[in-house]
JSON list of C-alpha atoms in Angstrom, two decimals:
[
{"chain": "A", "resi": 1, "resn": "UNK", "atom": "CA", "xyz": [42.48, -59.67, 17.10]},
{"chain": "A", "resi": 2, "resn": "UNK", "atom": "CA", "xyz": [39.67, -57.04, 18.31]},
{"chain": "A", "resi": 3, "resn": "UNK", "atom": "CA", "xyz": [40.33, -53.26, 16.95]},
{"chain": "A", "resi": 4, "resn": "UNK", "atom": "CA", "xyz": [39.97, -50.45, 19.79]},
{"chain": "A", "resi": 5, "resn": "UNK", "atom": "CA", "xyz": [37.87, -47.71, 18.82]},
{"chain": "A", "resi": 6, "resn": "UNK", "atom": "CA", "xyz": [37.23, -44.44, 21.17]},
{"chain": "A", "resi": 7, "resn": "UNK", "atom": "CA", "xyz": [34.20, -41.96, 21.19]},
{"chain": "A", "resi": 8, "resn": "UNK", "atom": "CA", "xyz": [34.88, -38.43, 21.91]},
{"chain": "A", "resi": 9, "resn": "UNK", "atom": "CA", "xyz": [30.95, -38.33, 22.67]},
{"chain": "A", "resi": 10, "resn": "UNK", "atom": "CA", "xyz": [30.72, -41.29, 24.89]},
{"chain": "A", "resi": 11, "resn": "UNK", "atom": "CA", "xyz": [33.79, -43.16, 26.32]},
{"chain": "A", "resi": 12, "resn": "UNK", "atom": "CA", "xyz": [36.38, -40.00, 26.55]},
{"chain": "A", "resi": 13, "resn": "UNK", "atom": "CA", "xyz": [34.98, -36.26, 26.84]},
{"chain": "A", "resi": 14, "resn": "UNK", "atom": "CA", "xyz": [35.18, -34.30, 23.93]},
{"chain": "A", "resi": 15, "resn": "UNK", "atom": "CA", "xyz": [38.05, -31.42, 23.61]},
{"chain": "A", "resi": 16, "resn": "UNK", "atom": "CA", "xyz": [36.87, -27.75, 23.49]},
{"chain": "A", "resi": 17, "resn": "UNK", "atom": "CA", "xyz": [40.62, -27.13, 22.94]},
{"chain": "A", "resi": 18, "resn": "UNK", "atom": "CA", "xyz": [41.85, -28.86, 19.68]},
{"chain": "A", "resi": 19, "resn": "UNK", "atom": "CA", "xyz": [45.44, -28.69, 21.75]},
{"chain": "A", "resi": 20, "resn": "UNK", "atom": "CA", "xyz": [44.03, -31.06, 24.52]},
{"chain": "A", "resi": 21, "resn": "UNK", "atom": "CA", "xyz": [42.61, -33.09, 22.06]},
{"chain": "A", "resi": 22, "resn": "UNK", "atom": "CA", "xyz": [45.88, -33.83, 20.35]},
{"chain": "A", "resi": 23, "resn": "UNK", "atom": "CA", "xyz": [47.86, -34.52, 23.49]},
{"chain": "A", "resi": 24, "resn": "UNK", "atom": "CA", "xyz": [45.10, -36.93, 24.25]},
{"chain": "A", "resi": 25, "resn": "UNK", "atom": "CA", "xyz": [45.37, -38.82, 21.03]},
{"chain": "A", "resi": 26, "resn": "UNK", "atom": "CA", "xyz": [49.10, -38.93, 21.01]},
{"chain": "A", "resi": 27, "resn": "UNK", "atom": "CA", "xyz": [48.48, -40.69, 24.18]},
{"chain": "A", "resi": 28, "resn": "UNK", "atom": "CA", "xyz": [46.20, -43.43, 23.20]},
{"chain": "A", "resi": 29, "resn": "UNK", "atom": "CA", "xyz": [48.43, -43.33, 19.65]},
{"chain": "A", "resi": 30, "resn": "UNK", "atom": "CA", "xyz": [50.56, -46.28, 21.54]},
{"chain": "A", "resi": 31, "resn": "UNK", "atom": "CA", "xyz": [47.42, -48.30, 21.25]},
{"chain": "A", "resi": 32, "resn": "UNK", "atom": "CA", "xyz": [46.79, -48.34, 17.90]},
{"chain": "A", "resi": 33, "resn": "UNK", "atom": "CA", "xyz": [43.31, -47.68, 18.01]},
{"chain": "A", "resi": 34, "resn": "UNK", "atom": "CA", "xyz": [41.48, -47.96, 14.81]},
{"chain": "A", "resi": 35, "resn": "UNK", "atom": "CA", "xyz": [39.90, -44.46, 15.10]},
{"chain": "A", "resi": 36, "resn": "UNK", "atom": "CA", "xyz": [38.94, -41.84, 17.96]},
{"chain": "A", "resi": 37, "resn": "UNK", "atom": "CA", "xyz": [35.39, -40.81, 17.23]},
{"chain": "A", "resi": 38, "resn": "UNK", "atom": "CA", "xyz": [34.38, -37.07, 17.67]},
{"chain": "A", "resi": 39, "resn": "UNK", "atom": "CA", "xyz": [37.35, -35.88, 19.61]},
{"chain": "A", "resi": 40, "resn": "UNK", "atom": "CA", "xyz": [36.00, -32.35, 19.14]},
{"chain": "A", "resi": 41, "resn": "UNK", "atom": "CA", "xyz": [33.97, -30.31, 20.52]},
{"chain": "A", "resi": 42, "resn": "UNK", "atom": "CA", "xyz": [30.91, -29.24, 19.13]},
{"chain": "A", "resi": 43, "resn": "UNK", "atom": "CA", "xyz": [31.23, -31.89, 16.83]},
{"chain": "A", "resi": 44, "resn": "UNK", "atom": "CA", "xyz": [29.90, -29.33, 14.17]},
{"chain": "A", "resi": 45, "resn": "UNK", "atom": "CA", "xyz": [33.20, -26.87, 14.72]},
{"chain": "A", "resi": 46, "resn": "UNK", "atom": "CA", "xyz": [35.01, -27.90, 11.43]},
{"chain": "A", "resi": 47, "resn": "UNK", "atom": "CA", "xyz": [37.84, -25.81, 12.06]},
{"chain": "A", "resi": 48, "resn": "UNK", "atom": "CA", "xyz": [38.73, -27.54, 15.54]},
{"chain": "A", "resi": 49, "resn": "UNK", "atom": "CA", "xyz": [37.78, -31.10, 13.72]},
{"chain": "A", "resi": 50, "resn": "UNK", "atom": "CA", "xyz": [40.02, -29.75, 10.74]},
{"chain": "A", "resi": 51, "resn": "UNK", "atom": "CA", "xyz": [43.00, -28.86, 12.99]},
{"chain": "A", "resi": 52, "resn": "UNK", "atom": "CA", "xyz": [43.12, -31.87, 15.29]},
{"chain": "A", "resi": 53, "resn": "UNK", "atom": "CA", "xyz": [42.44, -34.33, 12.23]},
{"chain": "A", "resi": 54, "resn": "UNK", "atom": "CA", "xyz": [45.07, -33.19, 9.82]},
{"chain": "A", "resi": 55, "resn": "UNK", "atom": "CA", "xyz": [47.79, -33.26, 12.64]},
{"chain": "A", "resi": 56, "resn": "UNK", "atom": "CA", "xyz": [46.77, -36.59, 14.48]},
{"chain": "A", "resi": 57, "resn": "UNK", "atom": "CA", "xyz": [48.74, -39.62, 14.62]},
{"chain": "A", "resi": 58, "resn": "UNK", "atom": "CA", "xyz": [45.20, -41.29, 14.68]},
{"chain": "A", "resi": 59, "resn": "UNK", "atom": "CA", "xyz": [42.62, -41.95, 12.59]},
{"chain": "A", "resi": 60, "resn": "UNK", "atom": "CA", "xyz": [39.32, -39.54, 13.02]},
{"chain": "A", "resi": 61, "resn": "UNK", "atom": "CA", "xyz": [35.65, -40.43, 12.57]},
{"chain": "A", "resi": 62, "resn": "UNK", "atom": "CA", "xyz": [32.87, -38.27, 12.92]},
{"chain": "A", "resi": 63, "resn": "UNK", "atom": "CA", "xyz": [29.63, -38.10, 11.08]},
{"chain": "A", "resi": 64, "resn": "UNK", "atom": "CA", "xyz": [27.08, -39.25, 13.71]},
{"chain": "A", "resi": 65, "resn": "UNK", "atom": "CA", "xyz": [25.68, -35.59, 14.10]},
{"chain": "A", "resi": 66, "resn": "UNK", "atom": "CA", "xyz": [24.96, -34.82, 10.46]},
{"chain": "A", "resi": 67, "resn": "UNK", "atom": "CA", "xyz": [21.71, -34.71, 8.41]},
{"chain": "A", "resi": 68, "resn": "UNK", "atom": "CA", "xyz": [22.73, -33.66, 5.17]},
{"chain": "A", "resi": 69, "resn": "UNK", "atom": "CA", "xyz": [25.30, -34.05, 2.49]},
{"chain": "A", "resi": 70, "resn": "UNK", "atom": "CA", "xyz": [26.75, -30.59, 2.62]},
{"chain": "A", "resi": 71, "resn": "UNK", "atom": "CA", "xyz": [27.77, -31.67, 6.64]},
{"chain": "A", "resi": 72, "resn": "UNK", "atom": "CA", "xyz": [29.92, -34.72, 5.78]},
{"chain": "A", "resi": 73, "resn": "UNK", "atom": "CA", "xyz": [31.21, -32.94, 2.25]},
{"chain": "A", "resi": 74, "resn": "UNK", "atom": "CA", "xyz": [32.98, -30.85, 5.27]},
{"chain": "A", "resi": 75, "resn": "UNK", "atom": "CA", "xyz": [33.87, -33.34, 6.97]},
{"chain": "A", "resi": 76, "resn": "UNK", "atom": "CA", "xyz": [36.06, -34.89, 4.43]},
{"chain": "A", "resi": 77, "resn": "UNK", "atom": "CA", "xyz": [37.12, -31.24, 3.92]},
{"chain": "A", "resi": 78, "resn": "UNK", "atom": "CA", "xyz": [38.15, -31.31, 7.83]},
{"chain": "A", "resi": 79, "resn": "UNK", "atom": "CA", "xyz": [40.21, -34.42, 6.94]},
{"chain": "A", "resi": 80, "resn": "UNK", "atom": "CA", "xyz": [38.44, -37.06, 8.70]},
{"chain": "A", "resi": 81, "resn": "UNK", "atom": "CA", "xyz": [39.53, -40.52, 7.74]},
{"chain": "A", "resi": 82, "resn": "UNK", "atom": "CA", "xyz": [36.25, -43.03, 8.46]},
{"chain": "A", "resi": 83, "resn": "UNK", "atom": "CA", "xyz": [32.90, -40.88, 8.00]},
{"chain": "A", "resi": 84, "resn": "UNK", "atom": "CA", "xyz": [29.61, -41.75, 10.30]},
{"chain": "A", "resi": 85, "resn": "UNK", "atom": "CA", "xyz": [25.81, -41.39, 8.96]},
{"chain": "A", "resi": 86, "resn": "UNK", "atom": "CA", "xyz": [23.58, -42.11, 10.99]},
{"chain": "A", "resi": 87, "resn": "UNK", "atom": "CA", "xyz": [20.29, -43.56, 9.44]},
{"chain": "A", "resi": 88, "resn": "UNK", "atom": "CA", "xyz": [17.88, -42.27, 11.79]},
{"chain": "A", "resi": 89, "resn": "UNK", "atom": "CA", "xyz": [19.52, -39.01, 11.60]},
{"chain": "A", "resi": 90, "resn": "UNK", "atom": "CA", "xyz": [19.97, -38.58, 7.50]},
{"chain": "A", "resi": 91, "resn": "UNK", "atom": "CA", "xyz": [16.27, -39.51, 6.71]},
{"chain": "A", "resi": 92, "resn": "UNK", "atom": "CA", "xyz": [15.36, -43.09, 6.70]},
{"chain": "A", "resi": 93, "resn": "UNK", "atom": "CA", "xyz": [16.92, -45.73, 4.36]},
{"chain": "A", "resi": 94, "resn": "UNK", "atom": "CA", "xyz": [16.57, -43.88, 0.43]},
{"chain": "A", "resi": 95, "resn": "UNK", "atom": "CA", "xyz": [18.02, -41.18, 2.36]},
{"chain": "A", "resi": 96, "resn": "UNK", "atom": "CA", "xyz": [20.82, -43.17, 4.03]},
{"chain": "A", "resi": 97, "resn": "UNK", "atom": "CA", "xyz": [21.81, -44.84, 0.75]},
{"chain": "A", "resi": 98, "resn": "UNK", "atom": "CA", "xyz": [22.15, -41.53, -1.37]},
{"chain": "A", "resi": 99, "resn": "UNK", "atom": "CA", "xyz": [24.69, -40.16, 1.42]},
{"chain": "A", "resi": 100, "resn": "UNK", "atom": "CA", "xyz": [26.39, -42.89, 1.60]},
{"chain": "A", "resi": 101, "resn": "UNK", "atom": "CA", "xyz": [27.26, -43.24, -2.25]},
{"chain": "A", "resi": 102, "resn": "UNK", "atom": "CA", "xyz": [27.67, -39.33, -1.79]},
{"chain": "A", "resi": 103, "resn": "UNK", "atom": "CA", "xyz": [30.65, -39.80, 0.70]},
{"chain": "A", "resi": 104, "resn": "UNK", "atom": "CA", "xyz": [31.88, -42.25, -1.60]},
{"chain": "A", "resi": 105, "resn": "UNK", "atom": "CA", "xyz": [32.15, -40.37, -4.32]},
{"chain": "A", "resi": 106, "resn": "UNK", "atom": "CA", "xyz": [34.24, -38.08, -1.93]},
{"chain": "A", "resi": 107, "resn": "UNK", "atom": "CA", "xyz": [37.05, -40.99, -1.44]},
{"chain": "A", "resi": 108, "resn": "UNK", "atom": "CA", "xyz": [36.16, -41.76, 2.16]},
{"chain": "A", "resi": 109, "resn": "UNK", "atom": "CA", "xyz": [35.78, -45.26, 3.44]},
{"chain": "A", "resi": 110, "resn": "UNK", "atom": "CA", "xyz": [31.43, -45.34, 5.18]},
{"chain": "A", "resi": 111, "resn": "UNK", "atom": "CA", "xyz": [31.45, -46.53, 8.27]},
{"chain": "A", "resi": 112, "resn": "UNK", "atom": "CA", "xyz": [27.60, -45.73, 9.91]},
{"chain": "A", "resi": 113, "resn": "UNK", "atom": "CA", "xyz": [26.63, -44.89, 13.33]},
{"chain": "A", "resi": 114, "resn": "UNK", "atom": "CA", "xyz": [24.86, -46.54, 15.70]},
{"chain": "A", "resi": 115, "resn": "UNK", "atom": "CA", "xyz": [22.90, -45.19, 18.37]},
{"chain": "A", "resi": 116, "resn": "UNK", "atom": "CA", "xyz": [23.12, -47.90, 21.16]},
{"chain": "A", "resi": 117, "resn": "UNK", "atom": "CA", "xyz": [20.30, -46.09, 23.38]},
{"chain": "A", "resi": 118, "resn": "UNK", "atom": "CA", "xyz": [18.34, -45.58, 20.60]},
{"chain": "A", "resi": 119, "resn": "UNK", "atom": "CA", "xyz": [16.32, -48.69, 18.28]},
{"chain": "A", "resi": 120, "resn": "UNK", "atom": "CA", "xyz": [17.91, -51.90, 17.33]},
{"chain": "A", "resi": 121, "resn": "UNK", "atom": "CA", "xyz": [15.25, -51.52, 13.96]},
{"chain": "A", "resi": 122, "resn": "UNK", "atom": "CA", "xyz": [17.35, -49.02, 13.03]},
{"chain": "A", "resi": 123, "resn": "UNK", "atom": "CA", "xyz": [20.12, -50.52, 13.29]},
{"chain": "A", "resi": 124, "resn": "UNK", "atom": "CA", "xyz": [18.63, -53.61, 11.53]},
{"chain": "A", "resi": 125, "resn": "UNK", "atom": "CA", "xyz": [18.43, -51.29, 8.76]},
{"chain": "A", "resi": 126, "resn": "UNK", "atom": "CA", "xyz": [21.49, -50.09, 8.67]},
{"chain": "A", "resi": 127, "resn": "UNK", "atom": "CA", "xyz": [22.33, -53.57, 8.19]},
{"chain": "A", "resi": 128, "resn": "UNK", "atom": "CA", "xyz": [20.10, -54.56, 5.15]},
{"chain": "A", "resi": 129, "resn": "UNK", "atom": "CA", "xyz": [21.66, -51.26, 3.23]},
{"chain": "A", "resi": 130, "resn": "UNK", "atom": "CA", "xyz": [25.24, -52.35, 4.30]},
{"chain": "A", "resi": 131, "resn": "UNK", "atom": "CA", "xyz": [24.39, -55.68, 2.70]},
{"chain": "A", "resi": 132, "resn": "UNK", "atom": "CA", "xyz": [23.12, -53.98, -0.73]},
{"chain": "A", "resi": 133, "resn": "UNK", "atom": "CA", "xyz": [25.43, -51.41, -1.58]},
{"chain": "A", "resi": 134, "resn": "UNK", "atom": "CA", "xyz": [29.08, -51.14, -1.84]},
{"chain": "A", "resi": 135, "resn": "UNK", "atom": "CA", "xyz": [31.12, -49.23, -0.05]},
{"chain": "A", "resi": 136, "resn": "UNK", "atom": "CA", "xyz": [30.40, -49.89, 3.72]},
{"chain": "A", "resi": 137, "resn": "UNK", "atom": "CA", "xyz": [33.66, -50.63, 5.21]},
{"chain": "A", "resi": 138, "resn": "UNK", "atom": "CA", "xyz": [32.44, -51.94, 8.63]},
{"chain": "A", "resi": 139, "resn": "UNK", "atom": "CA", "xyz": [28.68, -51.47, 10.91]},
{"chain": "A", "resi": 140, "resn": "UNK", "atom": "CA", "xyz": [29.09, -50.28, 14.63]},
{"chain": "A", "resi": 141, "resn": "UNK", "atom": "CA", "xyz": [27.53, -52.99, 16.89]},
{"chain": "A", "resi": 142, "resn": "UNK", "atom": "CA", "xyz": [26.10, -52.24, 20.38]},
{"chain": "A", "resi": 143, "resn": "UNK", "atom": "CA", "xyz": [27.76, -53.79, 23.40]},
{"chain": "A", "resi": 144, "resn": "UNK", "atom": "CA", "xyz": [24.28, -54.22, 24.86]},
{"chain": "A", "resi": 145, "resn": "UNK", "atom": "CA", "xyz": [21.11, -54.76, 23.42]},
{"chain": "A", "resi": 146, "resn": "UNK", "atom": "CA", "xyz": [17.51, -54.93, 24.71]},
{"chain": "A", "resi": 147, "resn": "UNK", "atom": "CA", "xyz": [16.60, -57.91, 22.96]},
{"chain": "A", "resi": 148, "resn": "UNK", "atom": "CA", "xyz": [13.45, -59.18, 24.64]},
{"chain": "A", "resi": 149, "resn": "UNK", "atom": "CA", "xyz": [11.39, -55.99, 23.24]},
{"chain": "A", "resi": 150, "resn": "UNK", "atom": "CA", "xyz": [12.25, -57.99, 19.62]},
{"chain": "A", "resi": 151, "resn": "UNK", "atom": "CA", "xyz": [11.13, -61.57, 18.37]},
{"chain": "A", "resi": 152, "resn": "UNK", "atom": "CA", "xyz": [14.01, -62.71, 17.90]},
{"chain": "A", "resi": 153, "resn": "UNK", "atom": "CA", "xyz": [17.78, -61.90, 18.47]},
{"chain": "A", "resi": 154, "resn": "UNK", "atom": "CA", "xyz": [20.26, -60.48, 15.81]},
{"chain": "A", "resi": 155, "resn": "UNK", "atom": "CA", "xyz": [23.36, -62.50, 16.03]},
{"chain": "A", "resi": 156, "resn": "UNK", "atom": "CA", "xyz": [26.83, -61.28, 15.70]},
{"chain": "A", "resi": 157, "resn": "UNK", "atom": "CA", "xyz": [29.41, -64.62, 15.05]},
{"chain": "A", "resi": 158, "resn": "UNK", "atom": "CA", "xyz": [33.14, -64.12, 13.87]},
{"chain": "A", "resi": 159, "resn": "UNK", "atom": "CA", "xyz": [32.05, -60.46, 13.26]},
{"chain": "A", "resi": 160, "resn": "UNK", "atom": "CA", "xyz": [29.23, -60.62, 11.07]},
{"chain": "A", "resi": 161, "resn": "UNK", "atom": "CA", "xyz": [26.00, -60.88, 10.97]},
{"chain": "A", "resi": 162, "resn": "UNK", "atom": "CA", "xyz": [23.85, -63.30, 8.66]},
{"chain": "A", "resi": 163, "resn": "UNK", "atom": "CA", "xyz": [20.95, -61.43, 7.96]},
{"chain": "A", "resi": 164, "resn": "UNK", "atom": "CA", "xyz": [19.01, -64.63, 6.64]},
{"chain": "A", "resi": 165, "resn": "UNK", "atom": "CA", "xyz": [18.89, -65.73, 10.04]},
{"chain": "A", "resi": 166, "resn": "UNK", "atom": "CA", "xyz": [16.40, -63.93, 11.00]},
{"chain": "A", "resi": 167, "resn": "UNK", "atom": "CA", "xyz": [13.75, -64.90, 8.64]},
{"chain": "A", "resi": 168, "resn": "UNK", "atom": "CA", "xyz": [10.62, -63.35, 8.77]},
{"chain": "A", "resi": 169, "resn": "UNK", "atom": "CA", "xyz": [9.35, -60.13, 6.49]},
{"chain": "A", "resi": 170, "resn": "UNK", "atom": "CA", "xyz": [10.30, -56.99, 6.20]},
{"chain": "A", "resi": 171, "resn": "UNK", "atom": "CA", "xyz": [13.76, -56.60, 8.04]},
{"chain": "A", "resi": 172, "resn": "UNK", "atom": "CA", "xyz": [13.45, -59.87, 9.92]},
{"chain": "A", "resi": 173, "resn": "UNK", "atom": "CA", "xyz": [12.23, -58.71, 13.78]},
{"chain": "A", "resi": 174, "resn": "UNK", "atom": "CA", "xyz": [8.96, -57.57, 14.99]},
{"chain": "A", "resi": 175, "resn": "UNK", "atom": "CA", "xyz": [7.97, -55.72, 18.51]},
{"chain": "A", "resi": 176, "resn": "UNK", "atom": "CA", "xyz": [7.15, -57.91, 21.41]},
{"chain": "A", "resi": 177, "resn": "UNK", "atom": "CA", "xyz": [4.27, -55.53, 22.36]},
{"chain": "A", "resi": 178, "resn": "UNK", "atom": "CA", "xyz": [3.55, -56.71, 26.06]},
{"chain": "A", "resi": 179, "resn": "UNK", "atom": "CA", "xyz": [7.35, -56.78, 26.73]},
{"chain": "A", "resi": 180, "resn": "UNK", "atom": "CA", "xyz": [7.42, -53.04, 25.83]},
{"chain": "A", "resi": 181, "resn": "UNK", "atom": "CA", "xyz": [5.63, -52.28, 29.32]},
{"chain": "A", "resi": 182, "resn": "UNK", "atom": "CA", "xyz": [8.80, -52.81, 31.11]},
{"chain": "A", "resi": 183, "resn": "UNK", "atom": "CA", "xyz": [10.28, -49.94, 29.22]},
{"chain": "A", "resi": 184, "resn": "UNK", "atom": "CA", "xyz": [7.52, -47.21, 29.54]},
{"chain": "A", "resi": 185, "resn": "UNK", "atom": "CA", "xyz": [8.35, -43.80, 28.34]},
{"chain": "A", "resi": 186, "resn": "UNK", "atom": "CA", "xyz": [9.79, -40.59, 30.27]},
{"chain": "A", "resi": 187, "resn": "UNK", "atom": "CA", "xyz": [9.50, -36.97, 28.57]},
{"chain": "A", "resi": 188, "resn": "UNK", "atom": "CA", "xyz": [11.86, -35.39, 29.45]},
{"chain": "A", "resi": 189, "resn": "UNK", "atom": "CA", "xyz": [13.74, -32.41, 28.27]},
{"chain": "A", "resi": 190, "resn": "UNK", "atom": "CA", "xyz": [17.86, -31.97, 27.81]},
{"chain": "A", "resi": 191, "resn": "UNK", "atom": "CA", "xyz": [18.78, -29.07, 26.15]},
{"chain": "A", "resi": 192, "resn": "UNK", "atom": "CA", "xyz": [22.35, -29.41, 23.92]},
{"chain": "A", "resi": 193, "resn": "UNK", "atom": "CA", "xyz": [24.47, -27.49, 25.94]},
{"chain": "A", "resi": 194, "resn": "UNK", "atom": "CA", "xyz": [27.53, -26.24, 23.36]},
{"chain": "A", "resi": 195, "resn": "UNK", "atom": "CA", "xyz": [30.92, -25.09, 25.43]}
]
């Protein structure tokens, strides 16, 4: 059986009003969804995350938006059940593992982020740490992946993934350079625009 999980930042709009935010999870509630993901807005308003966590018949995640320890120490403070680091946010993989025995240490279950429009060697990373240290409950997978920039394809069977598969050095894919032409880079600017 496949869990539902819903982001606050991507699949549902994120609440302003922590009011709207609970009638919307005692909605999906009927679902049994395994968390809702950010169902705050900004997801840095602890209070509002606080308020709708503590009172929701759901589970809450959030964590994705945080780059330091003190951030997901108020998390947990907020209530949250499944907290989120990001590696590409926190600092890179020493980084990544420190917070991650940090929220530990704070009872909460690790579940890290992943950016699906940002790399899959990130993510790749976040999988080598998951399979070294303890306290990982579960890795976010994309639905879609732009595989032919890579050498080869990380497979997900039965939910996991078999990191040997991939073989090589290092973490186990390298860039296709000439396929990177396809995808040639924009600037562009978007400001964060906080309600």
């Amino acid at each position: 059986m496949a869990n539902l999980y819903f982001s606050g930042n991507s699949l549902i709009r994120a609440f302003n009003d922590p009011n709207k935010a609970l009638e919307f999870l005692n909605k999906v509630h009927r679902y049994e969804p395994y968390w809702v993901e950010e169902p705050t807005w900004p997801p840095n308003d602890y209070d509002k995350l606080g308020t709708v966590s503590r009172r929701s018949p759901v589970p809450i995640a959030a964590g994705e938006n945080e780059y330091y320890i003190g951030g997901f120490r108020d998390l947990v403070d907020a209530g949250v059940s499944y907290v989120q680091p990001d590696i590409s946010k926190v600092g890179g993989v020493l980084r990544f593992m420190d917070v991650i025995k940090g929220i530990r240490a704070m009872g909460r279950p690790v579940v890290p982020h992943h950016r699906p429009h940002k790399s899959i060697l990130a993510h790749t990373y976040t999988l080598h740490v998951a399979s070294v240290i303890d306290g990982i409950e579960i890795v976010e997978w994309p639905l879609t992946w732009v595989g032919d920039i890579y050498d080869r394809e990380v497979r997900v069977r039965n939910g996991e993934v078999r990191l040997s598969d991939l073989g090589g050095v290092g973490v186990g894919l390298s860039i296709n350079e000439d396929a990177l032409s396809k995808y040639p880079y924009t600037k562009r600017y978007v400001p964060l625009i906080f309600h």
